[in-house]
Coordinates of C-alpha atoms in Angstrom, one line a residue:
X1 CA 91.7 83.1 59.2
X2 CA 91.5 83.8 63.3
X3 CA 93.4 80.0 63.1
X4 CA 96.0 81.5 60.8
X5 CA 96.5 84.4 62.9
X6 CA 97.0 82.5 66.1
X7 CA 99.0 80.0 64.1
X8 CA 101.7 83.0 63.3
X9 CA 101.7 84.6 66.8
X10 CA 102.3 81.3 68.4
X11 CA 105.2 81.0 65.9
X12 CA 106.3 84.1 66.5
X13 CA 106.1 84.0 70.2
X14 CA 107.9 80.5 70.0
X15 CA 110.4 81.2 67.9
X16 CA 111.7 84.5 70.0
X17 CA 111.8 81.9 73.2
X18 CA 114.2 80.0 71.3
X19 CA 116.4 82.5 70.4
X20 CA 116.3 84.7 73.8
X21 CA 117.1 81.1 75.6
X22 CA 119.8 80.5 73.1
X23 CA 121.6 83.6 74.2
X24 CA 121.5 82.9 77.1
X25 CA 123.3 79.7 76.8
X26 CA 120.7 77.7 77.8
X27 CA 121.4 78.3 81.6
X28 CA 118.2 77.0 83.8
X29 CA 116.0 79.5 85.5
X30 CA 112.8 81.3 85.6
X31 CA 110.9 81.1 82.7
X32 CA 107.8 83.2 83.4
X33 CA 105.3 84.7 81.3
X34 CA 106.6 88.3 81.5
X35 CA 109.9 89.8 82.7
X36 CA 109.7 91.2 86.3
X37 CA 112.0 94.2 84.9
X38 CA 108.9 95.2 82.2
X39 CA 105.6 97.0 82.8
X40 CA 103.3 94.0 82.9
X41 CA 105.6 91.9 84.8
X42 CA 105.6 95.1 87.1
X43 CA 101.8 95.6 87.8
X44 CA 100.6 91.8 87.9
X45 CA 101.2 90.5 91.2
X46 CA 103.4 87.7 92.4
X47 CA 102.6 84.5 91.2
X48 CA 104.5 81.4 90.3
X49 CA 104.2 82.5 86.6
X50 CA 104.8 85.8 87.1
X51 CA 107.5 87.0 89.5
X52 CA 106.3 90.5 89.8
X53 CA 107.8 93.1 92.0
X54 CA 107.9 91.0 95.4
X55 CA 109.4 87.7 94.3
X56 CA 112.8 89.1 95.3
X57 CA 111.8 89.2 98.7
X58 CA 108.8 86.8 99.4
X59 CA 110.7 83.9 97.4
X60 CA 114.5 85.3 98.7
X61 CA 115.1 81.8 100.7
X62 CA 114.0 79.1 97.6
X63 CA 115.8 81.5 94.7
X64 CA 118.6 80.0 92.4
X65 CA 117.4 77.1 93.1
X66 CA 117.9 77.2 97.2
X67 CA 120.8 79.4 96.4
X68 CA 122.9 75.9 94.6
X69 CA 123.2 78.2 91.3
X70 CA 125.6 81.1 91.9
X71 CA 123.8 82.6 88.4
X72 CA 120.5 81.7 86.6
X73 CA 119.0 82.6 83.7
X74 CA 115.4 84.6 83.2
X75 CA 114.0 84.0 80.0
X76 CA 109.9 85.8 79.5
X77 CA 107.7 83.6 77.5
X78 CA 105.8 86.4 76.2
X79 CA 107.1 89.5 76.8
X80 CA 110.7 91.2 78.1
X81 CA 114.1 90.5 78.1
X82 CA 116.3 87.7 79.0
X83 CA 118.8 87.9 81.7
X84 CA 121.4 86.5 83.7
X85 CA 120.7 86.9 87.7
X86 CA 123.2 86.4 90.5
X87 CA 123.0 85.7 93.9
X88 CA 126.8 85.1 94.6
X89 CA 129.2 87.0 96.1
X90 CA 132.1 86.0 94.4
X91 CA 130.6 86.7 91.5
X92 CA 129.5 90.3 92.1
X93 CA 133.3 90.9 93.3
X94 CA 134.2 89.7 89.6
X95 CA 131.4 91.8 87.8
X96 CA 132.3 95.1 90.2
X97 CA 136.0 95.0 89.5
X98 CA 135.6 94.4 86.5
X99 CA 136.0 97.7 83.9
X100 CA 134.1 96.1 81.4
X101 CA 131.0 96.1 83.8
X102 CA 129.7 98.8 81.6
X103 CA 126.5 100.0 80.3
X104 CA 123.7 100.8 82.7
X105 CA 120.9 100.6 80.6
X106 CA 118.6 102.3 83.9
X107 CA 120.9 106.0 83.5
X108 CA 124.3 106.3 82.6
X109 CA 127.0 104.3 80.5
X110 CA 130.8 103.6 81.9
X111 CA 132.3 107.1 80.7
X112 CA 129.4 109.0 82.0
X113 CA 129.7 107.2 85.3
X114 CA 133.3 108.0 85.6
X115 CA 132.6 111.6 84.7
X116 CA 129.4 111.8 87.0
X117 CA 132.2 110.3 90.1
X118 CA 134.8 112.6 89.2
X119 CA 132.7 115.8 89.5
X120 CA 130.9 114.8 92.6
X121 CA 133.9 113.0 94.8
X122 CA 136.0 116.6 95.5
X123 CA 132.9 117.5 97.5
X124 CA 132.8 114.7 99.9
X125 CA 135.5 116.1 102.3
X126 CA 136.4 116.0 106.1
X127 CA 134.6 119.4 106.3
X128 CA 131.5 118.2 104.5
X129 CA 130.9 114.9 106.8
X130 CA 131.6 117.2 109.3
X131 CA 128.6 119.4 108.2
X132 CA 126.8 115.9 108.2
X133 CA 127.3 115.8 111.8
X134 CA 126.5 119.3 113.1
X135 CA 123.3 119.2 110.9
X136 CA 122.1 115.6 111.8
X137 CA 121.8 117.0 115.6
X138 CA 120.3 120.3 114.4
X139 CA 117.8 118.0 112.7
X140 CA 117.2 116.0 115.4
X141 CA 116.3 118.1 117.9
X142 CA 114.6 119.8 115.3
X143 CA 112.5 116.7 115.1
X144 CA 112.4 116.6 118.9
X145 CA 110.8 119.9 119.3
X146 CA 108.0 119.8 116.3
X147 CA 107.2 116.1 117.8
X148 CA 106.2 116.9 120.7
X149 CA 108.6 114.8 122.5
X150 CA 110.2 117.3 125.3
X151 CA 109.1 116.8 128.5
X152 CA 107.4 113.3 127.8
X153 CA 108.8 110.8 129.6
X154 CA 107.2 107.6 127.6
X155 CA 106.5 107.9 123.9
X156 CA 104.4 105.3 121.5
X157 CA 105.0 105.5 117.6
X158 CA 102.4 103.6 115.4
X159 CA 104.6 103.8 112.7
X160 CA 108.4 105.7 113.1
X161 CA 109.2 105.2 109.5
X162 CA 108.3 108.9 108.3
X163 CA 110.6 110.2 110.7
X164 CA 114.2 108.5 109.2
X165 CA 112.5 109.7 106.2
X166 CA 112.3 113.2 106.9
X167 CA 115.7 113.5 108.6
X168 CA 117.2 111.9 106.0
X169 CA 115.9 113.9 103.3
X170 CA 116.7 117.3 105.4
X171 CA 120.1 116.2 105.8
X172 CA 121.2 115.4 102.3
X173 CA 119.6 118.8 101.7
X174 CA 121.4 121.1 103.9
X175 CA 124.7 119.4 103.6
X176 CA 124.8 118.2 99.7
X177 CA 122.2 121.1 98.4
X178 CA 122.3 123.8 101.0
X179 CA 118.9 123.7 101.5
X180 CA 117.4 124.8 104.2
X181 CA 114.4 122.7 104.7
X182 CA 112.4 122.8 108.0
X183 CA 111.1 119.9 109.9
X184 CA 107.5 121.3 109.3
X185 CA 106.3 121.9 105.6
X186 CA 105.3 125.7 105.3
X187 CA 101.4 125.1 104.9
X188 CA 101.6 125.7 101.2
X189 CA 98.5 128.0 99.7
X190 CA 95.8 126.8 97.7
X191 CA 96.6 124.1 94.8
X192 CA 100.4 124.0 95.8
X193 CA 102.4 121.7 96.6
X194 CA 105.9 122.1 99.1
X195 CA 109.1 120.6 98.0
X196 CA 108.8 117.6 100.6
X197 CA 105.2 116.7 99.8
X198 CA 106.2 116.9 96.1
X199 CA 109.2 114.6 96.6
X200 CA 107.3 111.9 98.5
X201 CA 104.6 111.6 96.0
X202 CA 107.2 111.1 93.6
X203 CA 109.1 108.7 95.1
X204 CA 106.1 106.3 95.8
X205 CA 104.7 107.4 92.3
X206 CA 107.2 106.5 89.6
X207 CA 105.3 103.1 88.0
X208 CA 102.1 104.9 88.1
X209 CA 103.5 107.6 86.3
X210 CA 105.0 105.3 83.6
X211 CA 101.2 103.7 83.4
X212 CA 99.2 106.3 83.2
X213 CA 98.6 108.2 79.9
X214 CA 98.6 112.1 79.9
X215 CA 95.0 112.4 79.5
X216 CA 94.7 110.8 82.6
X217 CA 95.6 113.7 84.3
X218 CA 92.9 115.9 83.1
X219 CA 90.1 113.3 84.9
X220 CA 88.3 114.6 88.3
X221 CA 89.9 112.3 90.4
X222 CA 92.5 114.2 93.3
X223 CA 94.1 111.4 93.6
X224 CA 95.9 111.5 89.8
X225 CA 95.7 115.1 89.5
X226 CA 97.6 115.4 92.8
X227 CA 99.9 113.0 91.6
X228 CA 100.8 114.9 88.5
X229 CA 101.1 118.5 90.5
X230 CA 104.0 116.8 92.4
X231 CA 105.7 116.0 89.8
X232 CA 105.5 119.2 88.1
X233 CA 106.4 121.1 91.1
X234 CA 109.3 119.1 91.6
X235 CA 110.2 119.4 87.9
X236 CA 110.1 123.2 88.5
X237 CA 111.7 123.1 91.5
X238 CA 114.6 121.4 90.0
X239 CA 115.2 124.0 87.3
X240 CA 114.9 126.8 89.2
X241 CA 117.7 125.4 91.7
X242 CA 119.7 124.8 88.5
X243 CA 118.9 128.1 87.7
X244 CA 119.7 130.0 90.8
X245 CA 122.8 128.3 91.8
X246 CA 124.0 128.8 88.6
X247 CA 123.8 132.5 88.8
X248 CA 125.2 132.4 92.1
X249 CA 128.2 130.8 90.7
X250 CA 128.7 133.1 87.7
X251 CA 129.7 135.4 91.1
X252 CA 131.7 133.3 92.8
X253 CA 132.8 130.7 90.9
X254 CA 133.8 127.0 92.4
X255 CA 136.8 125.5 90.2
X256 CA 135.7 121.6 88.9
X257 CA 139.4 120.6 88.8
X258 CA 140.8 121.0 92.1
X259 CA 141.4 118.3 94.1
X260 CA 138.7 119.2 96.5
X261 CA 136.2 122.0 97.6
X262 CA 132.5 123.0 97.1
X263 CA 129.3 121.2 98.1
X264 CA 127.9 118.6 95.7
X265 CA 125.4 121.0 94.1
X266 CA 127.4 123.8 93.4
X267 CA 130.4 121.5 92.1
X268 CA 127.6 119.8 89.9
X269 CA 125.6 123.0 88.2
X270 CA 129.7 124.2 88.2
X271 CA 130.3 121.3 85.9
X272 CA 127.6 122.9 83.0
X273 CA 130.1 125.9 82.6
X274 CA 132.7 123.6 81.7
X275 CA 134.4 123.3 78.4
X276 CA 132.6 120.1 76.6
X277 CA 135.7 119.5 75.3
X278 CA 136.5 118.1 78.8
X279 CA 135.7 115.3 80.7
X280 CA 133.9 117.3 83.2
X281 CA 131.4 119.2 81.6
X282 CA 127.6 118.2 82.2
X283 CA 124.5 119.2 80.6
X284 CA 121.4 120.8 82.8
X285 CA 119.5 117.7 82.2
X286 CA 122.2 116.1 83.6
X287 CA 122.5 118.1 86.4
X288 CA 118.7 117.9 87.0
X289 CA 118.6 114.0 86.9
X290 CA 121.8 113.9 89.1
X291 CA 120.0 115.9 91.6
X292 CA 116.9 114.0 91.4
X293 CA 118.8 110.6 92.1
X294 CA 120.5 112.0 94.9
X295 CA 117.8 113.4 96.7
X296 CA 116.4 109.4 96.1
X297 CA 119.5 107.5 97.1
X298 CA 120.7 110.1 100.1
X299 CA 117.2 109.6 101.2
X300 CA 115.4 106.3 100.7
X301 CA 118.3 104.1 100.9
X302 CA 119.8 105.5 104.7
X303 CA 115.8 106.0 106.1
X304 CA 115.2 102.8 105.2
X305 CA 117.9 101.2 107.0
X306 CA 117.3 103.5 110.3
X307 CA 113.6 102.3 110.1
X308 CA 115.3 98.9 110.3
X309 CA 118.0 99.4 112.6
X310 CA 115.3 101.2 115.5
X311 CA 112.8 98.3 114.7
X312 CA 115.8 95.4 115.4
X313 CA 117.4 97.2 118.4
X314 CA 113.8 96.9 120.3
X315 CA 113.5 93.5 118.9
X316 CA 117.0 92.6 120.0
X317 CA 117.1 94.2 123.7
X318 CA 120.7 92.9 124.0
X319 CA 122.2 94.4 120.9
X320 CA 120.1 97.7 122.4
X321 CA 121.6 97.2 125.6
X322 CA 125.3 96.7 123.8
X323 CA 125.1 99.7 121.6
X324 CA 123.8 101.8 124.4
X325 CA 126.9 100.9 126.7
X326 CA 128.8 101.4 123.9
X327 CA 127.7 105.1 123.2
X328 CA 127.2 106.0 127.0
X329 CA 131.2 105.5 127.3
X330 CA 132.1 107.4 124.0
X331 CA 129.6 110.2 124.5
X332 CA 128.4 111.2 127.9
X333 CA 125.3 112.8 127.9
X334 CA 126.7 116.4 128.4
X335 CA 128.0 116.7 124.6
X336 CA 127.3 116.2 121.3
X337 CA 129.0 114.2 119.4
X338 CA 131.7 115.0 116.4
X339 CA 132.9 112.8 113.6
X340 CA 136.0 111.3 115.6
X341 CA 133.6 109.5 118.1
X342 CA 131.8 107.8 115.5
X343 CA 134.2 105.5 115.0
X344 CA 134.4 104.0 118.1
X345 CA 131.1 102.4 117.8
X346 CA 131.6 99.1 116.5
X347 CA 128.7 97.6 117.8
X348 CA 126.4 100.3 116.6
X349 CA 127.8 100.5 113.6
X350 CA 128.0 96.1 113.1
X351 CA 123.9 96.5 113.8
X352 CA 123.4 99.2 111.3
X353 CA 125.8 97.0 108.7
X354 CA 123.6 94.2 109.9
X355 CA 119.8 96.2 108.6
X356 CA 121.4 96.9 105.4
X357 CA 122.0 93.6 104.9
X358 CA 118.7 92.0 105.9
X359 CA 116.8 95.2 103.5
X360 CA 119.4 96.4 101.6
X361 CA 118.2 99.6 99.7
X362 CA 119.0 99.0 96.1
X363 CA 117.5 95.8 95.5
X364 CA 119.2 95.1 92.1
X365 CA 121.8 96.3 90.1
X366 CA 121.1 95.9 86.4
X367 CA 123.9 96.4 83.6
X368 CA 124.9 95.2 80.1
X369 CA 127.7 93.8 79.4
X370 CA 130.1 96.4 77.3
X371 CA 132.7 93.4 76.2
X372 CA 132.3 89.1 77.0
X373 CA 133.4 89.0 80.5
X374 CA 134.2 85.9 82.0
X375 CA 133.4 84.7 85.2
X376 CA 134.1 82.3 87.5
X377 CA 131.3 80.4 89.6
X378 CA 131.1 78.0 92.3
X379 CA 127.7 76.3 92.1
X380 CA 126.4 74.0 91.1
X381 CA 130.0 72.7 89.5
X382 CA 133.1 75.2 89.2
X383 CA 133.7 76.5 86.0
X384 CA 134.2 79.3 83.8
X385 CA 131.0 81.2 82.2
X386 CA 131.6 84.0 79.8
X387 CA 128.7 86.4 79.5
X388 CA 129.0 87.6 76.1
X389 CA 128.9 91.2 75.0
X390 CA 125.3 93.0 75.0
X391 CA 124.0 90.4 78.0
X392 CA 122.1 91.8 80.3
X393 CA 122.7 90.6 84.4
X394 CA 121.1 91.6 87.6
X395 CA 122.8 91.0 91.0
X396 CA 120.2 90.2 92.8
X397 CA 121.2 92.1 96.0
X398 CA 118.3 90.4 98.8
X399 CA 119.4 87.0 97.2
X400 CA 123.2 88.2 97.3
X401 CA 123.0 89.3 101.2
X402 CA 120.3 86.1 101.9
X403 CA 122.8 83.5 100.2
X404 CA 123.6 81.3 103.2
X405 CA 126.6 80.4 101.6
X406 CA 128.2 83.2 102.6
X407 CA 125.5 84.4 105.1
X408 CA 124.5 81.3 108.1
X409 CA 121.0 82.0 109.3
X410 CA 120.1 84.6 107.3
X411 CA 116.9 86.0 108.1
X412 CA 118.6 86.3 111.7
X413 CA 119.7 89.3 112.9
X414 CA 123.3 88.9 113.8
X415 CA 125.5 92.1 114.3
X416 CA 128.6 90.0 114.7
X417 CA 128.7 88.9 110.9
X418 CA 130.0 92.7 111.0
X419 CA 132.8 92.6 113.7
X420 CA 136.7 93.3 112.3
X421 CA 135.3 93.0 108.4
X422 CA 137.5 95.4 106.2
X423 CA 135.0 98.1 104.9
X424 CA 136.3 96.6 101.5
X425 CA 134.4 92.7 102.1
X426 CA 131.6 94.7 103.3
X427 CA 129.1 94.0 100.3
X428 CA 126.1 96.5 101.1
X429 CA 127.7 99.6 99.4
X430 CA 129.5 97.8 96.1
X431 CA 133.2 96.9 95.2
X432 CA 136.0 98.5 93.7
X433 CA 135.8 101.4 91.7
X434 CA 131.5 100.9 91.5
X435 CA 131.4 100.6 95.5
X436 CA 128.7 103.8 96.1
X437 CA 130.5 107.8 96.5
X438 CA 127.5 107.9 99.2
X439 CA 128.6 105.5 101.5
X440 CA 130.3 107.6 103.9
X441 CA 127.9 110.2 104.1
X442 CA 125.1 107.6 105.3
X443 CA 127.2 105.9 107.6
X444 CA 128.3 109.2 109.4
X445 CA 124.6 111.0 109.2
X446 CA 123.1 107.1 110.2
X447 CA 125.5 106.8 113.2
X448 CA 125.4 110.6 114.6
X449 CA 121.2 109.9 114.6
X450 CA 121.3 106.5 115.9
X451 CA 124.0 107.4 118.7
X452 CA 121.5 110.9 119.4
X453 CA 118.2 108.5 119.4
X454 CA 119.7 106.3 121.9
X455 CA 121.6 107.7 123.9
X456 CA 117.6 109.9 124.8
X457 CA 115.7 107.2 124.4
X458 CA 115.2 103.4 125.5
X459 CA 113.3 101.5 122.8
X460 CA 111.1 99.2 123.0
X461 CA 108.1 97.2 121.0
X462 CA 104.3 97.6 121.5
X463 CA 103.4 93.8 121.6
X464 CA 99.6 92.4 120.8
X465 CA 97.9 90.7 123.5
X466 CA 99.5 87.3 124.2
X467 CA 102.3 87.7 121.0
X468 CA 105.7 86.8 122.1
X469 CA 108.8 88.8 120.7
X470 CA 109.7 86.5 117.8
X471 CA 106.1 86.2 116.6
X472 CA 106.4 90.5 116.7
X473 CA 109.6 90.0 114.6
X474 CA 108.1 87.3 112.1
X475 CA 104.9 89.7 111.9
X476 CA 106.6 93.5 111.4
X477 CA 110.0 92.3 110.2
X478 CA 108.8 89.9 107.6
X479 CA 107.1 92.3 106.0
X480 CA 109.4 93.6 102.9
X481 CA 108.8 95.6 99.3
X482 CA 109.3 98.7 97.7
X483 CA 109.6 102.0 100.2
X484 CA 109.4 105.1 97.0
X485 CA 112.4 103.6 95.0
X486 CA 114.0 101.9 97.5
X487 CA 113.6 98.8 99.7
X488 CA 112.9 98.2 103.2
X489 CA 111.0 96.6 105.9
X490 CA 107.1 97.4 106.9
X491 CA 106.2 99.6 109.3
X492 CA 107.4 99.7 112.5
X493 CA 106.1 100.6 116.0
X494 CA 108.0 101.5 118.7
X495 CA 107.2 102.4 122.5
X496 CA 110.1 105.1 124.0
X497 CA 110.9 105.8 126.9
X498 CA 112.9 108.4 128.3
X499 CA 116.7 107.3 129.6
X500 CA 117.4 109.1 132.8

């Protein structure tokens, strides 16, 4: 009988690797035991049967076959999905362009996408990066002051990471939510939880809360209870902002049709009081899990390329040495700045380019295929490949901006891969119509911060005993994986010291 029973399920789990390879069209690949993208393949480590959540980074230079397949196939032996990955940039200029790019199986599909993009780009005005600006600096010296850092002349950070972190996340809340979050968390009383505390948990929390069953949560371990308070005082939070903004608006209404006007927020809970008839009405959930994801991406994605950007500039004295010329001749020290001067710092701007691509913050985009889509690729042979409708395919976005096809040296930090490149060939923030709404936004609240940190502040790295400057590099830089729901670098130490 038990020889029976194995007899089937081997047939079973044979058979469904035929098939899944078959739709795939037989392309070569991975075929691991389960699908990195699945629960199991999530939670088992990386090994070389199972890819897990770290083979993006840790196998980033050997991938698609030492990057001579532009796509490859990923077909789970026992459990997941087959897909199509790609590593190519050519190819993710096709796929981006392309209108029938369409269903994201993670959130929306193409005509909630549109819809989402039509409400929320009105909001993102001269006046509101302008906001950006005036609120980056009221942050920063914010940060400044509850620091410690006035009157210190020499500074050393174990890790700075938190501190991108928190500045990004009080940023995107003033300007896109108003707000107004301190730098310091009110000490909350017993068995609550602030707003910041809440959304860090979650953001570092989301597998676990997938894994764990509700019952879990009624155990005595503070850990998983605490885990399950942040996300129910977030949840709350959320509904409650809904709620309140929404009645603020019955008042003084925003209109959802002009050509411009409103902060994101308000022009999002505006869209629920739409006609769903039209193209611009949204549901609360909607407006609850829009809000959620931009907390996330105006957040994790720009703190974790300022953690990177502060950790290569005191790497990389002469890029330091370059930027900080650079801002001393645009902004003298007796004024802050305003958004015209941030666009006359190339260099700064060529390192920050330059993190992003090195740890950029979304490490995949996943979609299915709405119609067959061809494509053209260049490796290993040119030739046509039609991905037929219903596939699924992952740009593989470290693989994409490690490709040395299109990157030389690329686990070497070269701002000049950045100089005179149209924002459009910049890959980091998308293509086309999918290139990200956000992109400004972190660019002028990244720059405004970065030109602030150094124009105060020389950095510079707290070497071990006897370790030389690339050995620091290899040791904090190489260090990659999930940040909350983003990606970027280890921590990183920096020593400051004060610029006269």
């Amino acid at each position: 009988m038990l020889v029976t029973i194995v007899s089937v399920a081997a047939a079973i789990v044979v058979y469904r690797f035929i098939t899944n390879l078959a739709s795939v069209n037989y392309e070569p690949g991975m075929r691991p035991l389960f699908s990195p993208l699945g629960l199991f393949g999530a939670i088992i480590p990386t090994y070389w049967w199972n890819p897990g959540l770290r083979w993006v980074w840790e196998w980033r230079n050997s991938n698609f076959r030492n990057h001579e397949y532009d796509v490859v196939s990923l077909v789970p032996i026992l459990m997941g999905n087959p897909y199509y990955y790609t590593c190519s940039v050519d190819v993710v200029k096709q796929l981006l362009n392309n209108e029938l790019w369409g269903e994201n199986i993670i959130s929306a599909n193409d005509d909630m996408w549109k819809r989402h993009r039509r409400i929320l780009s009105p909001a993102l005005t001269f006046h509101t990066y302008s906001l950006v600006v005036s609120e980056t600096i009221a942050v920063y010296r914010e940060m400044v002051t509850a620091e410690g850092w006035q009157g210190r002349d020499t500074i050393t950070i174990a890790d700075v990471s938190p501190l991108p972190h928190k500045l990004a996340l009080n940023v995107i809340a003033r300007c896109g939510f108003g707000l107004g979050l301190p730098w310091v968390d009110p000490h909350p009383q017993k068995n609550e939880m602030s707003f910041g505390e809440s959304l860090t948990i979650v953001s570092s929390s989301a597998i676990a809360r997938l894994i764990l069953p509700s019952c879990a949560y009624k155990l005595p371990i503070p850990r998983v209870r605490s885990l399950d308070r942040a996300w129910k005082t977030l949840a709350t939070f959320m509904n409650d902002l809904v709620d309140r903004r929404e009645a603020e608006l019955d008042e003084h209404p925003v209109d959802n049709d002009q050509s411009e006007g409103g902060d994101i927020f308000s022009r999002l809970v505006g869209a629920m009081s739409v006609d769903e008839a039209t193209k611009l009405a949204l549901k609360k959930q909607e407006v609850i899990g829009n809000t959620f994801a931009l907390m996330f991406a105006g957040r994790e994605t720009t703190a974790c390329a300022l953690v990177a950007t502060l950790g290569f500039l005191a790497i990389h004295q002469e890029h330091q040495a370059a930027a900080y010329a650079e801002i001393m001749a645009n902004l003298p020290s007796h004024r802050d700045p305003v958004l015209e001067d941030l666009s006359k710092l190339p260099h700064l701007l060529a390192c920050y380019h330059e993190a992003i691509r090195m740890y950029p913050g979304g490490a995949m985009l996943t979609r299915e295929m709405a119609e067959d889509v061809s494509i053209k690729i260049s490796r290993p042979v040119e030739r046509t490949m039609v991905l037929k409708k219903g596939a699924l395919m992952v740009v593989e976005m470290i693989a994409v901006h490690h490709n040395p096809h299109f990157f030389p040296d690329p686990d070497e930090f070269r701002p000049s891969r950045w100089y005179n490149v149209l924002e459009t060939d910049i890959p980091m923030f998308g293509f086309g119509p999918r290139a990200c709404v956000g992109k400004k936004f972190s660019h002028v609240e990244a720059m405004c911060f970065l030109s602030l940190f150094l124009r105060d502040w020389k950095l510079d790295i707290p070497l071990a005993a006897g370790e030389t400057r690339v050995e620091y590099e290899t040791r904090t830089m190489g260090r990659a994986g999930q940040v909350g729901m983003a990606f970027g670098c280890g921590p990183v130490a920096l020593s400051l010291s004060r610029r006269g």
